[in-house]
Amino acid sequence: MIRVLLADDQSMVLAGLHTILSAEPDIGVVGQARDGRMAVELARELTPDVILMDIRMPIVDGLAAARELAGSASKVVMLTTFDLDEYVYEALRAGAAGFLVKDIPDDQLVAAVRAVAAGDTLLAPSVTRRLIEAYVRRPPAAAMPSGAAELTARELEVWRLVGAGLSNTEIAARLYLGEATVKTHVSRVLAKLGARDRVQLVVLAYESGVV
């Protein structure tokens, strides 16, 4: 059973998410929060597998709440609206496992929750690439992260494509490699850069000017 915590200050959004997810036999909603402070408290009490967190909430916003929960066992997925939110990049830097737009189709929402619970990332879909392109405020190119000098030419190329939002399947097609080989390269890049997950690889790619 995938245990999910919902955090949003809009009752209709909470009700909709609860209805969609509770209908799945392998997903259970263990709690609901109306602000970021309550979300952090419930997350620490209930230790859910996945937290769907609205970026904009009262008392403590979703971004600050995600920072507080960084490093915990729970995977935080930010809920955003394409037209309004300007904090996607900051959310990824805060440790979020990805983000979803609120009008995502029901089946895609369910699939996303399952994917995050399994340790996958939400950075591959085209909608995510559009959000990154729209909202990332690219900082000035900084020094390469520690360990970057150890990357092979192929690993650097794979890192650049991960940073551009490509999935393993897309990278394999682009470089004429097998998916298993791409997964191995990604694992090595993660290890050499000391990144906690694929999301952080994207952040590091933007911060260092690789993308």
mmCIF file with all atom_site columns, C-alpha atoms in Angstrom:
data_model
loop_
_atom_site.group_PDB
_atom_site.id
_atom_site.type_symbol
_atom_site.label_atom_id
_atom_site.label_alt_id
_atom_site.label_comp_id
_atom_site.label_asym_id
_atom_site.label_entity_id
_atom_site.label_seq_id
_atom_site.pdbx_PDB_ins_code
_atom_site.Cartn_x
_atom_site.Cartn_y
_atom_site.Cartn_z
_atom_site.occupancy
_atom_site.B_iso_or_equiv
_atom_site.pdbx_formal_charge
_atom_site.auth_seq_id
_atom_site.auth_comp_id
_atom_site.auth_asym_id
_atom_site.auth_atom_id
_atom_site.pdbx_PDB_model_num
ATOM 1   C CA . MET A 1 1   ? 0.000   0.000  0.000   1.00 0.00 ? 1   MET A CA 1
ATOM 2   C CA . ILE A 1 2   ? 1.326   3.428  -1.009  1.00 0.00 ? 2   ILE A CA 1
ATOM 3   C CA . ARG A 1 3   ? 0.614   5.859  1.833   1.00 0.00 ? 3   ARG A CA 1
ATOM 4   C CA . VAL A 1 4   ? -0.100  9.398  0.646   1.00 0.00 ? 4   VAL A CA 1
ATOM 5   C CA . LEU A 1 5   ? -0.411  12.700 2.527   1.00 0.00 ? 5   LEU A CA 1
ATOM 6   C CA . LEU A 1 6   ? -2.277  15.547 0.826   1.00 0.00 ? 6   LEU A CA 1
ATOM 7   C CA . ALA A 1 7   ? -1.485  19.209 1.526   1.00 0.00 ? 7   ALA A CA 1
ATOM 8   C CA . ASP A 1 8   ? -3.517  22.010 -0.052  1.00 0.00 ? 8   ASP A CA 1
ATOM 9   C CA . ASP A 1 9   ? -5.444  24.968 1.334   1.00 0.00 ? 9   ASP A CA 1
ATOM 10  C CA . GLN A 1 10  ? -8.344  24.452 -1.081  1.00 0.00 ? 10  GLN A CA 1
ATOM 11  C CA . SER A 1 11  ? -11.017 22.047 0.144   1.00 0.00 ? 11  SER A CA 1
ATOM 12  C CA . MET A 1 12  ? -12.149 21.164 -3.377  1.00 0.00 ? 12  MET A CA 1
ATOM 13  C CA . VAL A 1 13  ? -8.621  20.226 -4.421  1.00 0.00 ? 13  VAL A CA 1
ATOM 14  C CA . LEU A 1 14  ? -8.174  18.047 -1.338  1.00 0.00 ? 14  LEU A CA 1
ATOM 15  C CA . ALA A 1 15  ? -11.505 16.353 -1.923  1.00 0.00 ? 15  ALA A CA 1
ATOM 16  C CA . GLY A 1 16  ? -10.725 15.709 -5.576  1.00 0.00 ? 16  GLY A CA 1
ATOM 17  C CA . LEU A 1 17  ? -7.297  14.258 -4.892  1.00 0.00 ? 17  LEU A CA 1
ATOM 18  C CA . HIS A 1 18  ? -8.677  12.113 -2.081  1.00 0.00 ? 18  HIS A CA 1
ATOM 19  C CA . THR A 1 19  ? -11.448 10.721 -4.286  1.00 0.00 ? 19  THR A CA 1
ATOM 20  C CA . ILE A 1 20  ? -9.107  9.869  -7.154  1.00 0.00 ? 20  ILE A CA 1
ATOM 21  C CA . LEU A 1 21  ? -6.383  8.248  -5.092  1.00 0.00 ? 21  LEU A CA 1
ATOM 22  C CA . SER A 1 22  ? -8.596  6.418  -2.593  1.00 0.00 ? 22  SER A CA 1
ATOM 23  C CA . ALA A 1 23  ? -10.303 4.597  -5.454  1.00 0.00 ? 23  ALA A CA 1
ATOM 24  C CA . GLU A 1 24  ? -7.040  2.745  -6.188  1.00 0.00 ? 24  GLU A CA 1
ATOM 25  C CA . PRO A 1 25  ? -6.525  -0.557 -4.342  1.00 0.00 ? 25  PRO A CA 1
ATOM 26  C CA . ASP A 1 26  ? -2.808  0.053  -3.797  1.00 0.00 ? 26  ASP A CA 1
ATOM 27  C CA . ILE A 1 27  ? -3.012  3.683  -2.632  1.00 0.00 ? 27  ILE A CA 1
ATOM 28  C CA . GLY A 1 28  ? -4.259  5.005  0.699   1.00 0.00 ? 28  GLY A CA 1
ATOM 29  C CA . VAL A 1 29  ? -4.643  8.633  1.802   1.00 0.00 ? 29  VAL A CA 1
ATOM 30  C CA . VAL A 1 30  ? -3.390  8.721  5.390   1.00 0.00 ? 30  VAL A CA 1
ATOM 31  C CA . GLY A 1 31  ? -3.831  12.425 6.100   1.00 0.00 ? 31  GLY A CA 1
ATOM 32  C CA . GLN A 1 32  ? -4.757  15.870 4.822   1.00 0.00 ? 32  GLN A CA 1
ATOM 33  C CA . ALA A 1 33  ? -3.255  19.248 5.695   1.00 0.00 ? 33  ALA A CA 1
ATOM 34  C CA . ARG A 1 34  ? -4.511  22.745 4.971   1.00 0.00 ? 34  ARG A CA 1
ATOM 35  C CA . ASP A 1 35  ? -1.174  24.556 5.442   1.00 0.00 ? 35  ASP A CA 1
ATOM 36  C CA . GLY A 1 36  ? 2.532   23.833 5.325   1.00 0.00 ? 36  GLY A CA 1
ATOM 37  C CA . ARG A 1 37  ? 3.039   23.694 9.085   1.00 0.00 ? 37  ARG A CA 1
ATOM 38  C CA . MET A 1 38  ? 0.356   21.046 9.461   1.00 0.00 ? 38  MET A CA 1
ATOM 39  C CA . ALA A 1 39  ? 1.837   19.171 6.494   1.00 0.00 ? 39  ALA A CA 1
ATOM 40  C CA . VAL A 1 40  ? 5.257   18.990 8.152   1.00 0.00 ? 40  VAL A CA 1
ATOM 41  C CA . GLU A 1 41  ? 3.764   17.863 11.469  1.00 0.00 ? 41  GLU A CA 1
ATOM 42  C CA . LEU A 1 42  ? 1.615   15.172 9.848   1.00 0.00 ? 42  LEU A CA 1
ATOM 43  C CA . ALA A 1 43  ? 4.491   14.016 7.658   1.00 0.00 ? 43  ALA A CA 1
ATOM 44  C CA . ARG A 1 44  ? 6.704   13.486 10.706  1.00 0.00 ? 44  ARG A CA 1
ATOM 45  C CA . GLU A 1 45  ? 3.901   11.746 12.579  1.00 0.00 ? 45  GLU A CA 1
ATOM 46  C CA . LEU A 1 46  ? 2.590   9.539  9.757   1.00 0.00 ? 46  LEU A CA 1
ATOM 47  C CA . THR A 1 47  ? 5.753   9.048  7.619   1.00 0.00 ? 47  THR A CA 1
ATOM 48  C CA . PRO A 1 48  ? 3.840   8.730  4.324   1.00 0.00 ? 48  PRO A CA 1
ATOM 49  C CA . ASP A 1 49  ? 5.532   7.387  1.215   1.00 0.00 ? 49  ASP A CA 1
ATOM 50  C CA . VAL A 1 50  ? 4.431   10.340 -0.925  1.00 0.00 ? 50  VAL A CA 1
ATOM 51  C CA . ILE A 1 51  ? 3.329   13.888 -0.066  1.00 0.00 ? 51  ILE A CA 1
ATOM 52  C CA . LEU A 1 52  ? 1.384   15.884 -2.628  1.00 0.00 ? 52  LEU A CA 1
ATOM 53  C CA . MET A 1 53  ? 2.111   19.464 -1.558  1.00 0.00 ? 53  MET A CA 1
ATOM 54  C CA . ASP A 1 54  ? 0.675   22.679 -2.932  1.00 0.00 ? 54  ASP A CA 1
ATOM 55  C CA . ILE A 1 55  ? 3.363   25.318 -3.425  1.00 0.00 ? 55  ILE A CA 1
ATOM 56  C CA . ARG A 1 56  ? 1.169   28.178 -2.197  1.00 0.00 ? 56  ARG A CA 1
ATOM 57  C CA . MET A 1 57  ? -0.295  27.661 1.281   1.00 0.00 ? 57  MET A CA 1
ATOM 58  C CA . PRO A 1 58  ? -0.822  29.827 4.362   1.00 0.00 ? 58  PRO A CA 1
ATOM 59  C CA . ILE A 1 59  ? 1.300   29.920 7.564   1.00 0.00 ? 59  ILE A CA 1
ATOM 60  C CA . VAL A 1 60  ? 4.147   27.945 5.953   1.00 0.00 ? 60  VAL A CA 1
ATOM 61  C CA . ASP A 1 61  ? 4.188   27.619 2.174   1.00 0.00 ? 61  ASP A CA 1
ATOM 62  C CA . GLY A 1 62  ? 4.891   24.380 0.365   1.00 0.00 ? 62  GLY A CA 1
ATOM 63  C CA . LEU A 1 63  ? 8.411   25.417 -0.562  1.00 0.00 ? 63  LEU A CA 1
ATOM 64  C CA . ALA A 1 64  ? 9.434   25.979 3.057   1.00 0.00 ? 64  ALA A CA 1
ATOM 65  C CA . ALA A 1 65  ? 7.675   22.777 4.085   1.00 0.00 ? 65  ALA A CA 1
ATOM 66  C CA . ALA A 1 66  ? 9.580   20.819 1.424   1.00 0.00 ? 66  ALA A CA 1
ATOM 67  C CA . ARG A 1 67  ? 12.858  22.227 2.769   1.00 0.00 ? 67  ARG A CA 1
ATOM 68  C CA . GLU A 1 68  ? 11.954  21.067 6.278   1.00 0.00 ? 68  GLU A CA 1
ATOM 69  C CA . LEU A 1 69  ? 11.201  17.581 4.999   1.00 0.00 ? 69  LEU A CA 1
ATOM 70  C CA . ALA A 1 70  ? 14.301  17.291 2.803   1.00 0.00 ? 70  ALA A CA 1
ATOM 71  C CA . GLY A 1 71  ? 16.155  14.126 3.655   1.00 0.00 ? 71  GLY A CA 1
ATOM 72  C CA . SER A 1 72  ? 13.124  12.404 5.156   1.00 0.00 ? 72  SER A CA 1
ATOM 73  C CA . ALA A 1 73  ? 11.803  9.082  3.894   1.00 0.00 ? 73  ALA A CA 1
ATOM 74  C CA . SER A 1 74  ? 8.757   10.791 2.366   1.00 0.00 ? 74  SER A CA 1
ATOM 75  C CA . LYS A 1 75  ? 8.916   11.889 -1.280  1.00 0.00 ? 75  LYS A CA 1
ATOM 76  C CA . VAL A 1 76  ? 7.506   15.387 -1.749  1.00 0.00 ? 76  VAL A CA 1
ATOM 77  C CA . VAL A 1 77  ? 5.756   16.184 -5.025  1.00 0.00 ? 77  VAL A CA 1
ATOM 78  C CA . MET A 1 78  ? 4.783   19.816 -5.494  1.00 0.00 ? 78  MET A CA 1
ATOM 79  C CA . LEU A 1 79  ? 1.375   20.732 -6.900  1.00 0.00 ? 79  LEU A CA 1
ATOM 80  C CA . THR A 1 80  ? 1.451   23.777 -9.147  1.00 0.00 ? 80  THR A CA 1
ATOM 81  C CA . THR A 1 81  ? -0.535  25.696 -11.721 1.00 0.00 ? 81  THR A CA 1
ATOM 82  C CA . PHE A 1 82  ? 1.213   26.374 -15.016 1.00 0.00 ? 82  PHE A CA 1
ATOM 83  C CA . ASP A 1 83  ? 0.091   29.994 -15.186 1.00 0.00 ? 83  ASP A CA 1
ATOM 84  C CA . LEU A 1 84  ? 0.857   31.182 -11.673 1.00 0.00 ? 84  LEU A CA 1
ATOM 85  C CA . ASP A 1 85  ? 3.716   29.519 -9.857  1.00 0.00 ? 85  ASP A CA 1
ATOM 86  C CA . GLU A 1 86  ? 7.223   30.841 -10.270 1.00 0.00 ? 86  GLU A CA 1
ATOM 87  C CA . TYR A 1 87  ? 8.914   28.627 -7.714  1.00 0.00 ? 87  TYR A CA 1
ATOM 88  C CA . VAL A 1 88  ? 9.425   25.380 -9.599  1.00 0.00 ? 88  VAL A CA 1
ATOM 89  C CA . TYR A 1 89  ? 13.209  25.680 -9.709  1.00 0.00 ? 89  TYR A CA 1
ATOM 90  C CA . GLU A 1 90  ? 13.360  26.559 -6.007  1.00 0.00 ? 90  GLU A CA 1
ATOM 91  C CA . ALA A 1 91  ? 11.102  23.594 -5.220  1.00 0.00 ? 91  ALA A CA 1
ATOM 92  C CA . LEU A 1 92  ? 13.482  21.219 -6.964  1.00 0.00 ? 92  LEU A CA 1
ATOM 93  C CA . ARG A 1 93  ? 16.425  22.726 -5.098  1.00 0.00 ? 93  ARG A CA 1
ATOM 94  C CA . ALA A 1 94  ? 14.487  22.267 -1.847  1.00 0.00 ? 94  ALA A CA 1
ATOM 95  C CA . GLY A 1 95  ? 14.466  18.531 -2.415  1.00 0.00 ? 95  GLY A CA 1
ATOM 96  C CA . ALA A 1 96  ? 11.117  17.909 -4.108  1.00 0.00 ? 96  ALA A CA 1
ATOM 97  C CA . ALA A 1 97  ? 10.936  14.677 -6.090  1.00 0.00 ? 97  ALA A CA 1
ATOM 98  C CA . GLY A 1 98  ? 9.092   16.484 -8.869  1.00 0.00 ? 98  GLY A CA 1
ATOM 99  C CA . PHE A 1 99  ? 5.913   18.419 -9.467  1.00 0.00 ? 99  PHE A CA 1
ATOM 100 C CA . LEU A 1 100 ? 2.493   18.056 -11.046 1.00 0.00 ? 100 LEU A CA 1
ATOM 101 C CA . VAL A 1 101 ? 0.053   20.527 -12.500 1.00 0.00 ? 101 VAL A CA 1
ATOM 102 C CA . LYS A 1 102 ? -3.276  20.489 -10.689 1.00 0.00 ? 102 LYS A CA 1
ATOM 103 C CA . ASP A 1 103 ? -5.355  19.728 -13.765 1.00 0.00 ? 103 ASP A CA 1
ATOM 104 C CA . ILE A 1 104 ? -3.421  16.555 -14.558 1.00 0.00 ? 104 ILE A CA 1
ATOM 105 C CA . PRO A 1 105 ? -5.684  13.726 -15.814 1.00 0.00 ? 105 PRO A CA 1
ATOM 106 C CA . ASP A 1 106 ? -6.714  11.226 -13.147 1.00 0.00 ? 106 ASP A CA 1
ATOM 107 C CA . ASP A 1 107 ? -4.814  8.295  -14.637 1.00 0.00 ? 107 ASP A CA 1
ATOM 108 C CA . GLN A 1 108 ? -1.619  10.325 -14.905 1.00 0.00 ? 108 GLN A CA 1
ATOM 109 C CA . LEU A 1 109 ? -1.943  11.455 -11.282 1.00 0.00 ? 109 LEU A CA 1
ATOM 110 C CA . VAL A 1 110 ? -2.249  7.860  -10.118 1.00 0.00 ? 110 VAL A CA 1
ATOM 111 C CA . ALA A 1 111 ? 0.662   6.777  -12.313 1.00 0.00 ? 111 ALA A CA 1
ATOM 112 C CA . ALA A 1 112 ? 2.789   9.643  -10.972 1.00 0.00 ? 112 ALA A CA 1
ATOM 113 C CA . VAL A 1 113 ? 2.151   8.677  -7.351  1.00 0.00 ? 113 VAL A CA 1
ATOM 114 C CA . ARG A 1 114 ? 3.114   5.087  -8.098  1.00 0.00 ? 114 ARG A CA 1
ATOM 115 C CA . ALA A 1 115 ? 6.233   6.196  -9.965  1.00 0.00 ? 115 ALA A CA 1
ATOM 116 C CA . VAL A 1 116 ? 7.455   8.444  -7.154  1.00 0.00 ? 116 VAL A CA 1
ATOM 117 C CA . ALA A 1 117 ? 6.754   5.778  -4.533  1.00 0.00 ? 117 ALA A CA 1
ATOM 118 C CA . ALA A 1 118 ? 8.881   3.383  -6.593  1.00 0.00 ? 118 ALA A CA 1
ATOM 119 C CA . GLY A 1 119 ? 11.757  5.858  -6.572  1.00 0.00 ? 119 GLY A CA 1
ATOM 120 C CA . ASP A 1 120 ? 11.312  7.228  -10.079 1.00 0.00 ? 120 ASP A CA 1
ATOM 121 C CA . THR A 1 121 ? 11.324  10.876 -11.064 1.00 0.00 ? 121 THR A CA 1
ATOM 122 C CA . LEU A 1 122 ? 8.674   13.162 -12.509 1.00 0.00 ? 122 LEU A CA 1
ATOM 123 C CA . LEU A 1 123 ? 11.162  15.058 -14.652 1.00 0.00 ? 123 LEU A CA 1
ATOM 124 C CA . ALA A 1 124 ? 10.813  13.091 -17.869 1.00 0.00 ? 124 ALA A CA 1
ATOM 125 C CA . PRO A 1 125 ? 7.292   14.017 -19.098 1.00 0.00 ? 125 PRO A CA 1
ATOM 126 C CA . SER A 1 126 ? 7.036   16.789 -21.643 1.00 0.00 ? 126 SER A CA 1
ATOM 127 C CA . VAL A 1 127 ? 4.837   18.860 -19.335 1.00 0.00 ? 127 VAL A CA 1
ATOM 128 C CA . THR A 1 128 ? 7.684   18.955 -16.833 1.00 0.00 ? 128 THR A CA 1
ATOM 129 C CA . ARG A 1 129 ? 10.154  20.029 -19.483 1.00 0.00 ? 129 ARG A CA 1
ATOM 130 C CA . ARG A 1 130 ? 7.813   22.894 -20.422 1.00 0.00 ? 130 ARG A CA 1
ATOM 131 C CA . LEU A 1 131 ? 7.553   23.952 -16.806 1.00 0.00 ? 131 LEU A CA 1
ATOM 132 C CA . ILE A 1 132 ? 11.314  23.907 -16.394 1.00 0.00 ? 132 ILE A CA 1
ATOM 133 C CA . GLU A 1 133 ? 11.759  25.968 -19.533 1.00 0.00 ? 133 GLU A CA 1
ATOM 134 C CA . ALA A 1 134 ? 9.122   28.453 -18.398 1.00 0.00 ? 134 ALA A CA 1
ATOM 135 C CA . TYR A 1 135 ? 10.142  28.953 -14.775 1.00 0.00 ? 135 TYR A CA 1
ATOM 136 C CA . VAL A 1 136 ? 13.791  28.162 -14.241 1.00 0.00 ? 136 VAL A CA 1
ATOM 137 C CA . ARG A 1 137 ? 15.693  31.354 -13.510 1.00 0.00 ? 137 ARG A CA 1
ATOM 138 C CA . ARG A 1 138 ? 19.079  30.179 -14.621 1.00 0.00 ? 138 ARG A CA 1
ATOM 139 C CA . PRO A 1 139 ? 21.696  31.355 -12.151 1.00 0.00 ? 139 PRO A CA 1
ATOM 140 C CA . PRO A 1 140 ? 25.079  32.454 -13.449 1.00 0.00 ? 140 PRO A CA 1
ATOM 141 C CA . ALA A 1 141 ? 27.228  29.482 -14.379 1.00 0.00 ? 141 ALA A CA 1
ATOM 142 C CA . ALA A 1 142 ? 29.033  28.363 -11.244 1.00 0.00 ? 142 ALA A CA 1
ATOM 143 C CA . ALA A 1 143 ? 31.986  26.084 -10.674 1.00 0.00 ? 143 ALA A CA 1
ATOM 144 C CA . MET A 1 144 ? 31.370  22.475 -11.573 1.00 0.00 ? 144 MET A CA 1
ATOM 145 C CA . PRO A 1 145 ? 30.283  20.354 -8.598  1.00 0.00 ? 145 PRO A CA 1
ATOM 146 C CA . SER A 1 146 ? 32.795  18.238 -6.766  1.00 0.00 ? 146 SER A CA 1
ATOM 147 C CA . GLY A 1 147 ? 33.362  14.992 -8.623  1.00 0.00 ? 147 GLY A CA 1
ATOM 148 C CA . ALA A 1 148 ? 32.530  16.399 -12.065 1.00 0.00 ? 148 ALA A CA 1
ATOM 149 C CA . ALA A 1 149 ? 36.152  16.068 -13.142 1.00 0.00 ? 149 ALA A CA 1
ATOM 150 C CA . GLU A 1 150 ? 35.834  12.303 -12.663 1.00 0.00 ? 150 GLU A CA 1
ATOM 151 C CA . LEU A 1 151 ? 33.039  12.015 -15.234 1.00 0.00 ? 151 LEU A CA 1
ATOM 152 C CA . THR A 1 152 ? 33.871  10.355 -18.526 1.00 0.00 ? 152 THR A CA 1
ATOM 153 C CA . ALA A 1 153 ? 32.860  12.071 -21.757 1.00 0.00 ? 153 ALA A CA 1
ATOM 154 C CA . ARG A 1 154 ? 29.890  9.718  -22.079 1.00 0.00 ? 154 ARG A CA 1
ATOM 155 C CA . GLU A 1 155 ? 28.780  10.307 -18.484 1.00 0.00 ? 155 GLU A CA 1
ATOM 156 C CA . LEU A 1 156 ? 28.965  14.064 -19.005 1.00 0.00 ? 156 LEU A CA 1
ATOM 157 C CA . GLU A 1 157 ? 26.817  13.689 -22.114 1.00 0.00 ? 157 GLU A CA 1
ATOM 158 C CA . VAL A 1 158 ? 24.266  11.597 -20.210 1.00 0.00 ? 158 VAL A CA 1
ATOM 159 C CA . TRP A 1 159 ? 24.212  14.168 -17.383 1.00 0.00 ? 159 TRP A CA 1
ATOM 160 C CA . ARG A 1 160 ? 23.555  16.965 -19.881 1.00 0.00 ? 160 ARG A CA 1
ATOM 161 C CA . LEU A 1 161 ? 20.600  15.052 -21.366 1.00 0.00 ? 161 LEU A CA 1
ATOM 162 C CA . VAL A 1 162 ? 19.191  14.258 -17.909 1.00 0.00 ? 162 VAL A CA 1
ATOM 163 C CA . GLY A 1 163 ? 19.436  17.960 -17.160 1.00 0.00 ? 163 GLY A CA 1
ATOM 164 C CA . ALA A 1 164 ? 17.488  18.713 -20.327 1.00 0.00 ? 164 ALA A CA 1
ATOM 165 C CA . GLY A 1 165 ? 14.627  16.577 -19.002 1.00 0.00 ? 165 GLY A CA 1
ATOM 166 C CA . LEU A 1 166 ? 15.067  13.468 -21.135 1.00 0.00 ? 166 LEU A CA 1
ATOM 167 C CA . SER A 1 167 ? 14.028  10.076 -19.778 1.00 0.00 ? 167 SER A CA 1
ATOM 168 C CA . ASN A 1 168 ? 16.327  7.044  -19.897 1.00 0.00 ? 168 ASN A CA 1
ATOM 169 C CA . THR A 1 169 ? 14.423  5.762  -22.917 1.00 0.00 ? 169 THR A CA 1
ATOM 170 C CA . GLU A 1 170 ? 14.896  9.056  -24.763 1.00 0.00 ? 170 GLU A CA 1
ATOM 171 C CA . ILE A 1 171 ? 18.578  9.205  -23.837 1.00 0.00 ? 171 ILE A CA 1
ATOM 172 C CA . ALA A 1 172 ? 19.084  5.646  -25.058 1.00 0.00 ? 172 ALA A CA 1
ATOM 173 C CA . ALA A 1 173 ? 17.526  6.518  -28.412 1.00 0.00 ? 173 ALA A CA 1
ATOM 174 C CA . ARG A 1 174 ? 19.530  9.741  -28.703 1.00 0.00 ? 174 ARG A CA 1
ATOM 175 C CA . LEU A 1 175 ? 22.883  8.063  -27.967 1.00 0.00 ? 175 LEU A CA 1
ATOM 176 C CA . TYR A 1 176 ? 22.134  4.696  -29.590 1.00 0.00 ? 176 TYR A CA 1
ATOM 177 C CA . LEU A 1 177 ? 22.588  2.876  -26.297 1.00 0.00 ? 177 LEU A CA 1
ATOM 178 C CA . GLY A 1 178 ? 20.602  0.262  -24.426 1.00 0.00 ? 178 GLY A CA 1
ATOM 179 C CA . GLU A 1 179 ? 18.411  1.472  -21.545 1.00 0.00 ? 179 GLU A CA 1
ATOM 180 C CA . ALA A 1 180 ? 20.361  -0.705 -19.111 1.00 0.00 ? 180 ALA A CA 1
ATOM 181 C CA . THR A 1 181 ? 23.561  1.034  -20.201 1.00 0.00 ? 181 THR A CA 1
ATOM 182 C CA . VAL A 1 182 ? 21.965  4.453  -19.711 1.00 0.00 ? 182 VAL A CA 1
ATOM 183 C CA . LYS A 1 183 ? 20.796  3.466  -16.215 1.00 0.00 ? 183 LYS A CA 1
ATOM 184 C CA . THR A 1 184 ? 24.344  2.430  -15.387 1.00 0.00 ? 184 THR A CA 1
ATOM 185 C CA . HIS A 1 185 ? 25.712  5.769  -16.616 1.00 0.00 ? 185 HIS A CA 1
ATOM 186 C CA . VAL A 1 186 ? 23.091  7.682  -14.591 1.00 0.00 ? 186 VAL A CA 1
ATOM 187 C CA . SER A 1 187 ? 23.975  5.688  -11.467 1.00 0.00 ? 187 SER A CA 1
ATOM 188 C CA . ARG A 1 188 ? 27.647  6.487  -11.934 1.00 0.00 ? 188 ARG A CA 1
ATOM 189 C CA . VAL A 1 189 ? 26.933  10.186 -12.464 1.00 0.00 ? 189 VAL A CA 1
ATOM 190 C CA . LEU A 1 190 ? 24.832  10.237 -9.283  1.00 0.00 ? 190 LEU A CA 1
ATOM 191 C CA . ALA A 1 191 ? 27.642  8.606  -7.339  1.00 0.00 ? 191 ALA A CA 1
ATOM 192 C CA . LYS A 1 192 ? 30.423  10.800 -8.692  1.00 0.00 ? 192 LYS A CA 1
ATOM 193 C CA . LEU A 1 193 ? 28.515  14.057 -8.169  1.00 0.00 ? 193 LEU A CA 1
ATOM 194 C CA . GLY A 1 194 ? 27.171  12.987 -4.775  1.00 0.00 ? 194 GLY A CA 1
ATOM 195 C CA . ALA A 1 195 ? 23.623  13.743 -5.933  1.00 0.00 ? 195 ALA A CA 1
ATOM 196 C CA . ARG A 1 196 ? 20.739  12.231 -3.980  1.00 0.00 ? 196 ARG A CA 1
ATOM 197 C CA . ASP A 1 197 ? 18.512  11.629 -6.996  1.00 0.00 ? 197 ASP A CA 1
ATOM 198 C CA . ARG A 1 198 ? 17.776  12.484 -10.616 1.00 0.00 ? 198 ARG A CA 1
ATOM 199 C CA . VAL A 1 199 ? 16.057  15.724 -9.600  1.00 0.00 ? 199 VAL A CA 1
ATOM 200 C CA . GLN A 1 200 ? 19.254  17.024 -8.054  1.00 0.00 ? 200 GLN A CA 1
ATOM 201 C CA . LEU A 1 201 ? 21.150  16.105 -11.214 1.00 0.00 ? 201 LEU A CA 1
ATOM 202 C CA . VAL A 1 202 ? 18.878  18.494 -13.114 1.00 0.00 ? 202 VAL A CA 1
ATOM 203 C CA . VAL A 1 203 ? 19.432  21.255 -10.564 1.00 0.00 ? 203 VAL A CA 1
ATOM 204 C CA . LEU A 1 204 ? 23.207  20.762 -10.653 1.00 0.00 ? 204 LEU A CA 1
ATOM 205 C CA . ALA A 1 205 ? 23.162  20.796 -14.447 1.00 0.00 ? 205 ALA A CA 1
ATOM 206 C CA . TYR A 1 206 ? 21.454  24.196 -14.485 1.00 0.00 ? 206 TYR A CA 1
ATOM 207 C CA . GLU A 1 207 ? 23.562  25.650 -11.695 1.00 0.00 ? 207 GLU A CA 1
ATOM 208 C CA . SER A 1 208 ? 26.867  24.624 -13.258 1.00 0.00 ? 208 SER A CA 1
ATOM 209 C CA . GLY A 1 209 ? 25.901  25.672 -16.785 1.00 0.00 ? 209 GLY A CA 1
ATOM 210 C CA . VAL A 1 210 ? 26.014  22.142 -18.191 1.00 0.00 ? 210 VAL A CA 1
ATOM 211 C CA . VAL A 1 211 ? 22.529  22.705 -19.660 1.00 0.00 ? 211 VAL A CA 1
#
